[in-house]
Coordinates of C-alpha atoms in Angstrom, one line a residue:
M765 CA 86.2 -76.7 -12.6
K766 CA 83.9 -78.2 -9.4
K767 CA 84.2 -82.3 -9.8
F768 CA 80.8 -83.6 -10.2
S769 CA 80.8 -86.3 -8.1
K770 CA 78.1 -85.0 -6.0
I771 CA 75.9 -86.1 -8.7
Y772 CA 74.6 -90.1 -7.7
S773 CA 76.0 -90.2 -4.8
L774 CA 74.3 -88.1 -2.7
M775 CA 71.0 -90.4 -4.7
A776 CA 72.7 -93.2 -2.5
L777 CA 72.3 -91.3 0.8
S778 CA 68.5 -93.4 1.1
A779 CA 68.7 -92.7 5.1
A780 CA 68.3 -89.5 4.2
F781 CA 67.2 -87.5 0.3
A782 CA 67.1 -84.0 1.8
L783 CA 65.1 -85.1 4.2
T784 CA 64.8 -88.2 7.5
S785 CA 62.6 -90.8 5.9
C786 CA 61.2 -94.1 6.3
I787 CA 61.1 -94.7 2.8
E788 CA 64.0 -96.1 1.9
E789 CA 65.7 -96.7 -1.2
T790 CA 68.3 -98.9 -2.9
I791 CA 70.6 -97.8 -5.1
P792 CA 72.6 -100.6 -6.8
E793 CA 76.9 -99.4 -6.6
D794 CA 77.1 -100.1 -10.2
S795 CA 74.4 -97.1 -10.8
I796 CA 76.4 -94.0 -8.7
A797 CA 78.5 -93.0 -11.6
T798 CA 82.2 -91.6 -10.0
S799 CA 83.3 -88.2 -10.0
E800 CA 86.0 -88.9 -13.0
Q801 CA 83.0 -90.6 -15.0
V802 CA 80.3 -87.8 -14.5
G803 CA 83.2 -84.7 -15.0
A804 CA 84.5 -86.5 -17.9
S805 CA 81.4 -85.1 -20.1
A806 CA 78.2 -82.9 -19.7
S807 CA 75.9 -85.7 -21.0
A808 CA 75.5 -87.5 -16.8
L809 CA 74.8 -84.0 -15.9
E810 CA 71.9 -83.7 -18.2
G811 CA 70.8 -87.3 -18.0
A812 CA 70.3 -86.2 -14.3
L813 CA 68.2 -82.5 -15.0
S814 CA 66.3 -84.4 -18.0
G815 CA 65.4 -86.9 -15.0
I816 CA 63.9 -84.4 -13.2
P817 CA 60.4 -83.6 -15.0
S818 CA 60.9 -87.0 -16.2
Q819 CA 60.0 -87.7 -12.1
M820 CA 57.7 -85.7 -12.3
Q821 CA 55.8 -87.4 -14.3
Q822 CA 56.4 -90.6 -13.0
G823 CA 52.9 -93.3 -11.3
Y824 CA 53.5 -94.3 -7.9
Y825 CA 56.7 -91.9 -7.0
V826 CA 57.5 -92.0 -2.8
Y827 CA 56.4 -95.7 -2.2
G828 CA 57.8 -96.7 -5.3
G829 CA 54.3 -99.1 -6.0
Q830 CA 50.7 -98.9 -5.6
T831 CA 50.0 -98.2 -2.0
H832 CA 48.0 -94.9 -2.8
E833 CA 46.4 -93.6 -6.0
T834 CA 46.9 -89.8 -5.1
D835 CA 51.0 -91.3 -5.1
M836 CA 51.5 -89.3 -9.3
A837 CA 54.4 -87.2 -8.5
Y838 CA 53.2 -83.7 -9.8
P839 CA 49.5 -83.7 -10.7
Q840 CA 48.3 -85.1 -7.6
F841 CA 48.7 -81.5 -6.8
M842 CA 46.6 -80.5 -9.4
I843 CA 44.1 -82.6 -9.1
A844 CA 43.9 -81.8 -5.2
Q845 CA 44.0 -78.2 -5.4
T846 CA 40.8 -78.5 -7.6
E847 CA 39.1 -80.4 -4.7
M848 CA 40.2 -78.4 -2.1
L849 CA 39.0 -75.7 -3.6
G850 CA 35.6 -77.5 -4.6
D851 CA 35.7 -76.4 -7.7
M852 CA 34.9 -80.6 -9.0
Y853 CA 33.0 -83.1 -8.2
P854 CA 32.8 -86.7 -8.0
L855 CA 29.0 -87.7 -10.0
G856 CA 29.6 -91.0 -11.1
S857 CA 28.3 -94.0 -9.8
N858 CA 31.5 -95.0 -8.8
S859 CA 32.4 -91.7 -6.3
G860 CA 34.2 -93.6 -3.2
Y861 CA 36.9 -94.0 -6.3
D862 CA 37.3 -90.6 -6.2
W863 CA 41.1 -91.1 -3.7
Y864 CA 41.2 -87.2 -3.8
R865 CA 37.9 -86.4 -1.9
T866 CA 39.3 -86.3 1.4
Y867 CA 40.8 -83.0 -0.3
N868 CA 37.4 -81.6 -0.9
T869 CA 35.4 -83.1 2.6
M870 CA 38.2 -83.4 5.4
S871 CA 36.3 -85.9 6.0
A872 CA 38.7 -88.8 6.6
N873 CA 41.8 -89.0 8.1
C874 CA 43.8 -85.6 6.5
G875 CA 45.9 -85.9 9.5
E876 CA 49.5 -86.0 9.7
T877 CA 49.1 -89.0 10.0
S878 CA 47.7 -90.0 6.6
Y879 CA 48.4 -89.5 3.0
F880 CA 47.2 -86.3 2.5
A881 CA 49.9 -85.2 4.8
Y882 CA 53.0 -87.2 3.6
L883 CA 52.7 -87.8 0.0
P884 CA 52.2 -83.5 -0.8
W885 CA 55.1 -83.4 1.9
F886 CA 57.3 -85.9 0.6
T887 CA 57.0 -85.8 -2.9
L888 CA 58.0 -81.7 -2.9
Y889 CA 61.1 -82.5 -1.0
R890 CA 62.2 -86.0 -3.4
F891 CA 61.8 -83.4 -6.5
V892 CA 64.0 -80.9 -4.2
K893 CA 66.2 -83.2 -3.7
A894 CA 66.9 -84.3 -7.4
A895 CA 67.1 -80.2 -8.0
N896 CA 70.0 -80.4 -5.6
D897 CA 71.9 -83.2 -7.2
V898 CA 72.1 -80.7 -10.5
I899 CA 73.8 -78.0 -7.7
A900 CA 75.5 -79.4 -6.3
A901 CA 77.3 -81.0 -9.2
V902 CA 78.4 -77.5 -10.9
D903 CA 80.2 -74.9 -9.5
I904 CA 78.5 -71.6 -11.1
E905 CA 81.5 -69.2 -9.6
D906 CA 84.1 -70.5 -11.3
E907 CA 84.9 -68.6 -14.9
S908 CA 86.5 -72.0 -16.8
V909 CA 82.7 -74.0 -16.2
S910 CA 81.6 -73.3 -19.5
D911 CA 77.8 -71.5 -19.6
Q912 CA 75.6 -75.0 -20.6
L913 CA 76.7 -76.6 -17.6
K914 CA 76.1 -73.6 -15.6
G915 CA 72.4 -73.3 -17.1
M916 CA 72.1 -76.5 -16.6
A917 CA 72.4 -76.1 -13.0
G918 CA 70.3 -72.8 -13.9
A919 CA 67.2 -74.5 -14.3
A920 CA 67.6 -76.6 -11.6
Y921 CA 67.7 -73.8 -8.8
A922 CA 64.1 -71.9 -10.4
M923 CA 62.6 -75.7 -10.4
R924 CA 64.1 -76.0 -6.5
A925 CA 62.3 -72.4 -6.5
F926 CA 59.5 -73.7 -7.2
D927 CA 58.5 -76.7 -5.8
Y928 CA 59.6 -74.5 -2.6
Y929 CA 57.0 -71.7 -3.5
M930 CA 55.1 -75.0 -3.6
L931 CA 55.9 -76.1 -0.2
T932 CA 54.9 -72.6 0.7
V933 CA 51.9 -72.3 -1.2
L934 CA 50.8 -75.5 1.2
F935 CA 52.0 -75.4 4.5
E936 CA 52.6 -72.0 5.0
P937 CA 49.4 -71.6 7.4
V938 CA 47.0 -69.0 6.8
E939 CA 44.5 -67.7 10.3
N940 CA 40.6 -69.6 10.4
K941 CA 37.8 -69.7 12.4
Y942 CA 37.5 -73.1 12.4
T943 CA 41.0 -74.4 13.9
D944 CA 44.1 -72.6 15.8
V945 CA 47.3 -72.0 13.8
S946 CA 48.4 -68.9 16.4
R947 CA 51.4 -71.1 17.1
V948 CA 52.8 -71.6 13.8
K949 CA 51.1 -68.3 12.5
G950 CA 54.2 -66.7 9.3
L951 CA 55.8 -70.4 9.6
T952 CA 56.6 -71.4 6.3
V953 CA 58.7 -75.3 6.3
P954 CA 63.1 -76.5 6.4
I955 CA 64.8 -75.0 4.3
V956 CA 67.1 -78.2 2.5
T957 CA 70.0 -77.3 0.3
E958 CA 72.9 -79.2 -1.5
D959 CA 74.5 -78.7 1.9
T960 CA 72.2 -79.9 4.3
D961 CA 73.9 -83.0 6.3
G962 CA 71.7 -85.6 7.9
E963 CA 73.2 -84.3 10.9
S964 CA 71.3 -80.6 11.3
S965 CA 68.2 -82.1 8.5
K966 CA 67.5 -83.4 12.7
N967 CA 67.8 -80.3 13.6
N968 CA 66.0 -78.1 11.4
P969 CA 62.5 -75.4 12.1
R970 CA 60.1 -74.0 9.6
V971 CA 61.8 -70.8 9.0
T972 CA 59.2 -67.5 8.8
H973 CA 57.1 -65.8 5.5
K974 CA 60.5 -64.0 4.6
E975 CA 63.2 -65.8 4.9
M976 CA 61.5 -68.3 3.5
I977 CA 60.1 -65.8 0.1
D978 CA 64.4 -64.6 -0.1
F979 CA 65.4 -67.9 -0.2
I980 CA 62.6 -68.5 -3.1
L981 CA 63.7 -65.6 -5.0
S982 CA 67.9 -65.6 -4.4
D983 CA 67.1 -68.9 -6.4
L984 CA 65.5 -67.5 -9.2
D985 CA 68.3 -64.4 -9.3
I986 CA 70.9 -67.1 -9.6
A987 CA 68.4 -69.4 -12.2
E988 CA 68.6 -65.9 -13.6
R989 CA 72.0 -65.8 -14.9
T990 CA 72.4 -68.5 -16.0
L991 CA 69.9 -69.2 -17.6
S992 CA 70.7 -65.9 -19.8
N993 CA 73.3 -67.4 -21.7
W994 CA 71.5 -70.9 -21.9
T995 CA 68.0 -71.9 -23.0
P996 CA 67.1 -75.7 -22.9
S997 CA 66.1 -76.8 -25.8
V998 CA 62.6 -78.9 -24.6
R999 CA 60.3 -76.8 -22.3
T1000 CA 60.3 -79.8 -20.2
L1001 CA 62.2 -77.2 -18.2
P1002 CA 62.9 -74.0 -18.0
D1003 CA 64.2 -71.3 -19.9
L1004 CA 63.9 -67.8 -18.7
S1005 CA 59.9 -66.7 -18.8
V1006 CA 59.4 -70.0 -16.4
V1007 CA 61.8 -68.1 -13.9
Y1008 CA 59.9 -64.5 -14.3
G1009 CA 57.3 -66.9 -14.2
I1010 CA 57.9 -68.8 -11.0
R1011 CA 58.8 -64.7 -10.1
A1012 CA 55.6 -63.2 -10.0
K1013 CA 53.8 -65.6 -8.7
V1014 CA 56.2 -65.2 -5.4
H1015 CA 55.6 -62.2 -6.0
L1016 CA 52.1 -62.1 -6.3
W1017 CA 52.0 -65.0 -3.0
D1018 CA 53.8 -62.0 -0.8
E1019 CA 50.9 -60.1 -2.3
D1020 CA 54.1 -57.3 -3.4
Y1021 CA 52.1 -56.7 -6.7
A1022 CA 54.0 -54.3 -8.0
N1023 CA 56.9 -57.0 -9.0
A1024 CA 53.7 -59.6 -9.1
A1025 CA 52.9 -57.6 -12.1
K1026 CA 56.1 -56.2 -13.9
Y1027 CA 57.7 -59.9 -13.6
A1028 CA 54.4 -61.2 -15.1
R1029 CA 54.6 -58.8 -18.0
M1030 CA 58.2 -59.3 -18.5
A1031 CA 57.1 -63.9 -18.9
I1032 CA 54.6 -62.5 -21.1
D1033 CA 56.9 -61.2 -23.6
A1034 CA 59.2 -63.4 -23.2
V1035 CA 57.3 -66.0 -24.5
T1036 CA 55.5 -63.5 -27.5
A1037 CA 59.2 -62.8 -28.3
K1038 CA 59.0 -67.1 -29.1
G1039 CA 56.0 -66.7 -30.7
G1040 CA 53.7 -68.5 -27.7
K1041 CA 49.8 -67.1 -27.1
P1042 CA 46.5 -68.1 -25.0
M1043 CA 45.6 -71.1 -26.2
T1044 CA 42.2 -71.1 -29.2
A1045 CA 39.1 -72.2 -29.0
T1046 CA 39.8 -74.7 -31.0
E1047 CA 43.0 -75.6 -29.4
W1048 CA 41.0 -75.8 -26.5
E1049 CA 37.9 -77.4 -27.9
D1050 CA 39.7 -79.8 -30.6
P1051 CA 38.6 -83.9 -29.6
T1052 CA 42.5 -85.1 -30.0
S1053 CA 44.5 -82.9 -29.0
A1054 CA 43.4 -80.7 -26.3
F1055 CA 45.2 -80.6 -23.4
A1056 CA 46.8 -83.0 -24.2
R1057 CA 49.3 -81.5 -26.8
A1058 CA 51.0 -78.9 -25.8
C1059 CA 51.0 -75.8 -27.4
S1060 CA 52.6 -72.5 -27.9
G1061 CA 51.6 -70.6 -24.4
W1062 CA 52.5 -73.4 -22.9
M1063 CA 55.5 -72.2 -20.8
W1064 CA 57.2 -74.9 -19.4
Y1065 CA 55.3 -78.6 -19.2
I1066 CA 55.4 -82.7 -18.8
H1067 CA 55.6 -85.1 -20.7
Y1068 CA 54.0 -89.2 -20.0
D1069 CA 55.9 -91.8 -21.6
A1070 CA 54.0 -95.2 -22.4
E1071 CA 56.4 -97.1 -21.7
N1072 CA 57.0 -96.3 -18.1
M1073 CA 53.1 -95.8 -17.8
G1074 CA 50.5 -96.8 -15.9
N1075 CA 46.4 -98.1 -16.2
L1076 CA 45.9 -96.0 -13.5
C1077 CA 47.9 -93.9 -11.7
N1078 CA 47.9 -91.5 -14.4
F1079 CA 46.8 -87.5 -15.2
V1080 CA 44.3 -88.0 -18.2
G1081 CA 43.2 -91.1 -16.2
W1082 CA 42.7 -89.2 -13.8
M1083 CA 40.7 -86.1 -15.4
S1084 CA 39.2 -87.0 -18.7
G1085 CA 35.9 -87.8 -19.3
E1086 CA 36.0 -89.3 -22.3
A1087 CA 38.1 -91.8 -21.0
D1088 CA 37.3 -95.4 -21.2
W1089 CA 40.7 -96.9 -18.3
G1090 CA 41.1 -95.8 -15.2
Y1091 CA 39.0 -93.8 -12.2
S1092 CA 37.3 -91.2 -14.3
S1093 CA 35.1 -93.7 -15.7
L1094 CA 33.4 -94.8 -12.5
T1095 CA 34.4 -90.5 -10.7
F1096 CA 33.0 -89.0 -14.0
P1097 CA 35.4 -85.8 -13.2
S1098 CA 32.7 -81.9 -13.2
I1099 CA 32.3 -79.0 -12.7
D1100 CA 30.9 -77.4 -9.3
R1101 CA 27.5 -76.2 -10.9
S1102 CA 27.9 -72.5 -9.3
L1103 CA 31.3 -72.0 -11.1
Y1104 CA 30.1 -73.4 -14.4
D1105 CA 27.0 -71.0 -14.4
A1106 CA 30.2 -67.7 -13.5
I1107 CA 30.3 -68.3 -17.1
N1108 CA 29.8 -66.5 -19.8
K1109 CA 27.3 -68.3 -22.1
T1110 CA 29.8 -66.1 -25.1
D1111 CA 32.9 -67.9 -23.6
F1112 CA 34.4 -70.7 -25.3
R1113 CA 35.6 -72.6 -22.4
K1114 CA 31.3 -73.1 -20.9
H1115 CA 32.3 -75.8 -24.4
V1116 CA 34.3 -78.2 -22.5
F1117 CA 32.1 -78.8 -19.4
L1118 CA 28.5 -80.4 -20.3
D1119 CA 25.3 -78.1 -19.6
P1120 CA 22.4 -80.0 -18.6
A1121 CA 20.7 -79.6 -21.8
K1122 CA 23.7 -81.4 -24.2
Y1123 CA 22.9 -81.8 -26.8
D1124 CA 20.3 -78.6 -27.2
Y1125 CA 22.9 -76.3 -25.9
Y1126 CA 25.7 -77.0 -28.1
E1127 CA 27.2 -79.1 -30.8
Y1128 CA 30.4 -80.6 -27.8
Q1129 CA 32.8 -82.0 -29.7
S1130 CA 34.2 -85.7 -28.7
V1131 CA 35.4 -88.7 -29.9
R1132 CA 33.0 -90.8 -27.7
S1133 CA 29.1 -91.3 -29.1
R1134 CA 26.0 -88.9 -29.2
S1135 CA 24.5 -91.3 -27.4
Y1136 CA 27.3 -91.3 -24.6
I1137 CA 27.4 -87.4 -24.5
E1138 CA 23.9 -88.0 -23.7
D1139 CA 24.2 -90.6 -21.1
A1140 CA 27.3 -88.4 -18.6
P1141 CA 25.9 -87.0 -15.9
A1142 CA 26.1 -83.1 -16.1
Y1143 CA 28.6 -81.1 -15.8
L1144 CA 31.2 -83.7 -17.2
S1145 CA 34.4 -81.8 -17.7
L1146 CA 35.7 -82.9 -21.7
K1147 CA 38.8 -79.8 -21.1
F1148 CA 40.7 -83.0 -20.4
R1149 CA 41.5 -85.2 -24.1
C1150 CA 42.7 -88.7 -24.2
L1151 CA 45.7 -87.9 -26.9
D1152 CA 45.0 -89.1 -30.5
G1153 CA 41.1 -88.6 -28.6
D1154 CA 42.1 -93.1 -28.5
W1155 CA 40.0 -93.4 -24.8
E1156 CA 40.5 -96.8 -24.6
N1157 CA 44.4 -97.5 -24.6
Y1158 CA 45.3 -95.5 -21.7
A1159 CA 49.6 -95.8 -22.9
V1160 CA 48.0 -93.9 -26.4
G1161 CA 45.7 -92.2 -24.8
G1162 CA 47.1 -91.6 -21.8
A1163 CA 50.4 -90.2 -23.2
I1164 CA 50.3 -86.6 -23.9
D1165 CA 51.6 -83.1 -22.7
V1166 CA 50.0 -81.9 -18.9
P1167 CA 51.1 -77.3 -18.8
V1168 CA 52.9 -76.7 -14.8
M1169 CA 52.9 -73.3 -16.3
R1170 CA 50.8 -71.5 -18.9
V1171 CA 51.2 -67.6 -20.5
E1172 CA 47.3 -67.7 -19.2
E1173 CA 48.8 -66.8 -15.5
M1174 CA 50.5 -64.8 -16.4
Y1175 CA 47.9 -61.8 -17.9
L1176 CA 45.9 -63.3 -15.1
I1177 CA 48.5 -61.9 -12.8
E1178 CA 49.2 -59.3 -14.0
A1179 CA 45.8 -57.5 -13.7
E1180 CA 45.2 -58.8 -10.0
A1181 CA 48.6 -57.0 -8.9
I1182 CA 47.8 -54.0 -11.2
G1183 CA 44.5 -53.8 -10.0
A1184 CA 46.6 -53.2 -6.0
S1185 CA 49.9 -51.6 -7.0
Q1186 CA 48.4 -48.8 -9.9
G1187 CA 44.5 -49.2 -9.3
V1188 CA 41.5 -50.8 -9.3
A1189 CA 40.5 -49.3 -13.3
Q1190 CA 43.9 -50.0 -14.3
G1191 CA 43.9 -54.4 -13.3
I1192 CA 39.6 -53.8 -15.3
Q1193 CA 41.0 -52.9 -18.4
K1194 CA 44.3 -55.3 -18.0
L1195 CA 41.5 -58.3 -17.8
T1196 CA 38.9 -57.0 -19.8
E1197 CA 41.7 -56.6 -22.3
F1198 CA 42.3 -60.1 -21.8
M1199 CA 39.5 -61.8 -21.8
T1200 CA 38.0 -59.8 -24.5
T1201 CA 41.1 -61.3 -27.0
Y1202 CA 40.8 -64.9 -26.1
R1203 CA 38.9 -66.0 -24.3
D1204 CA 35.5 -64.1 -25.1
P1205 CA 33.4 -60.7 -26.1
E1206 CA 31.5 -60.1 -24.8
Y1207 CA 33.1 -59.6 -21.9
K1208 CA 32.3 -56.8 -19.3
F1209 CA 33.2 -56.2 -15.8
N1210 CA 33.1 -53.4 -14.1
V1211 CA 32.4 -52.5 -9.8
N1212 CA 35.3 -50.7 -9.3
D1213 CA 36.8 -52.1 -5.9
L1214 CA 39.6 -53.7 -5.1
R1215 CA 38.4 -56.8 -3.8
T1216 CA 35.6 -57.4 -5.6
F1217 CA 38.4 -57.4 -8.4
Q1218 CA 40.3 -59.6 -7.1
L1219 CA 37.8 -61.5 -6.8
E1220 CA 36.3 -61.7 -9.9
V1221 CA 40.1 -62.1 -11.0
L1222 CA 40.1 -64.9 -9.1
T1223 CA 37.0 -66.7 -10.4
Q1224 CA 38.6 -66.2 -14.1
M1225 CA 41.9 -68.2 -13.2
R1226 CA 38.7 -70.8 -11.7
I1227 CA 38.3 -71.3 -14.4
E1228 CA 40.4 -71.3 -16.3
F1229 CA 42.5 -73.6 -14.6
W1230 CA 40.1 -75.8 -13.6
G1231 CA 41.6 -79.2 -12.9
E1232 CA 45.3 -77.5 -13.6
G1233 CA 45.2 -76.3 -9.6
N1234 CA 46.8 -72.6 -9.8
A1235 CA 44.3 -70.7 -8.8
F1236 CA 44.4 -72.5 -5.6
P1237 CA 47.5 -70.4 -3.2
S1238 CA 44.9 -66.7 -4.4
A1239 CA 42.1 -68.1 -3.3
K1240 CA 44.5 -69.2 0.3
R1241 CA 46.0 -65.5 0.6
L1242 CA 42.8 -63.7 -0.6
R1243 CA 41.1 -66.1 2.1
A1244 CA 38.1 -66.2 -0.7
G1245 CA 35.3 -68.9 0.9
V1246 CA 34.1 -72.2 -0.3
M1247 CA 30.7 -71.9 -0.4
Q1248 CA 29.8 -76.2 -1.4
N1249 CA 25.9 -76.3 -0.2
Y1250 CA 24.0 -73.6 -2.0
E1251 CA 20.2 -74.2 -3.4
G1252 CA 20.9 -76.0 -6.5
T1253 CA 24.4 -77.3 -5.7
N1254 CA 25.6 -80.7 -7.9
A1255 CA 27.8 -81.3 -4.8
P1256 CA 26.9 -85.8 -4.7
A1257 CA 26.8 -86.5 -1.2
D1258 CA 26.2 -84.5 2.5
I1259 CA 30.7 -84.5 2.6
F1260 CA 31.0 -82.5 -0.2
K1261 CA 28.1 -79.2 1.0
I1262 CA 30.1 -78.0 2.8
N1263 CA 30.6 -73.7 3.5
C1264 CA 33.6 -72.2 4.5
E1265 CA 34.6 -68.8 5.6
G1266 CA 38.1 -67.9 4.6
I1267 CA 39.8 -71.0 4.3
K1268 CA 39.2 -74.6 4.1
P1269 CA 41.6 -75.4 7.3
I1270 CA 42.6 -78.6 5.3
W1271 CA 43.9 -75.8 2.6
N1272 CA 46.7 -75.4 5.7
L1273 CA 48.0 -79.3 5.6
V1274 CA 49.7 -81.1 8.2
I1275 CA 53.4 -81.9 8.2
P1276 CA 53.2 -86.1 8.7
S1277 CA 54.6 -87.2 11.7
T1278 CA 57.4 -89.5 10.2
E1279 CA 58.8 -85.6 9.5
V1280 CA 57.9 -84.2 12.9
N1281 CA 59.6 -87.6 14.6
N1282 CA 62.9 -86.8 13.1
N1283 CA 63.3 -83.9 13.2
N1284 CA 63.6 -82.4 16.3
A1285 CA 62.6 -79.0 15.4
L1286 CA 59.5 -79.6 14.0
K1287 CA 58.3 -80.6 17.6
G1288 CA 55.7 -78.7 19.1
Y1289 CA 55.2 -76.5 16.1
N1290 CA 53.1 -78.7 13.0
N1291 CA 49.4 -77.2 11.9
P1292 CA 46.7 -78.4 13.0
D1293 CA 44.9 -81.3 12.4
P1294 CA 41.8 -80.2 9.8
T1295 CA 40.0 -83.6 10.1
T1296 CA 36.5 -83.2 10.2
S1297 CA 36.5 -79.5 11.6
V1298 CA 34.1 -78.9 9.1
V1299 CA 31.6 -81.0 9.0
G1300 CA 28.5 -81.8 6.5
P1301 CA 26.6 -80.5 5.4
S1302 CA 26.6 -76.8 6.3
P1303 CA 23.3 -74.7 6.3
V1304 CA 22.2 -74.0 2.8
G1305 CA 23.6 -70.8 1.8
Q1306 CA 25.4 -69.4 4.5
Y1307 CA 29.5 -70.4 5.9
A1308 CA 29.7 -73.0 8.9
N1309 CA 30.8 -71.9 12.4

């Protein structure tokens, strides 16, 4: 059996933690397990694996202190992607507290020296390093290694695949009319594995789209093989259904629609076999548990630990329209009016956003008073609730489950992918089945045009995953465009009133200068700085030049 010496010894390499970095990590000598100690039991490996989902919810994860409020590990991507879509606005009187608004407006520095380059990059590569540490510890080809240990490694392979998918979606440039990406077109990010050393990381180029897709799929092949014989006992670690789900997302990004449909259906079947199903209206609207406690169809989620959580840097404190702590009580996160108007009145998802008519439109379920709801801004989100309805105590109300992957995404991926690979009519049938069964009994869509159908699926994804960010990759893939300045817009200021054809330039995130300076292969191959490439207000109802 291969020794497990790399699990903790890699953590001590503070000069790199997978890529070169200016962040220093000090690991006390007595915290580094010897190979004999780790190899003597599976518990140390299990501890290292379980630490990954803990890292995914860790506040001030990269800096280790209150340097920038978007330093929120995985939840930062949920909020950032929603803002990039233009689907969320801060409608409170203190909207300047929306630290994420640069993702929406591009009005402040979002270039290579910005937090908006630095934090996404190093958050995801730290996740990669955590997965690499577990992968390095297990020889999955050794027949003497137990299925349990191989399965643990398989979960790490799945998480690494997901991390590289996220890196690819965020940093692979898409052509647009506002910035020139010709020099870096078709390039993703450098690949760092358990075998990458400090010297090679200094000259590690961005790999091509195909190379990255092949690498991710090879990780998922290993994850599928090893997780076939071992299933995690908790859904904070990926199982086979999640492996299928990640694969469906990767194939969709690659526009391999036949395989996207295939693996989305495999994920649905695996979830269904365990009793999982899409969330119900009751689960969406419960004022004490909605999007705060995992439901049966949540394939993969992270959990906030009350003992390791601050009052500001946590998901509920950013996204709950009811919490009286954190930044949401200042910014009042709200849905874009045009997206709200796209939700049918017979679709229960409309009930988690405040209509301008308030109680004349719907009897909202809330732990806050009627006067609070009446005084709140129209379009305020009530989607993400405080746990047990505790809107006053962050240590209770904020200790929630946060979805990373829900089965609903698989239904919507399947619908689009079938429409693109088997015919629009078949795709419409799948979409209609999902919507009428689980969301809106009166739903109808009959336009037999592929792009129009794909944009309709995207609209349903933006509604379904508002605040979760999962619709962003499809919007970038389809180059759907954004229209934030239109008649009746609820965009709170001119900086938000931007209309971009195809994509917003900030959808191609910039590699941080720290990494470029320490990796010679990246010099001259960064994405263009999108800062102020489009300045609001754009002409009403027209794309910016």
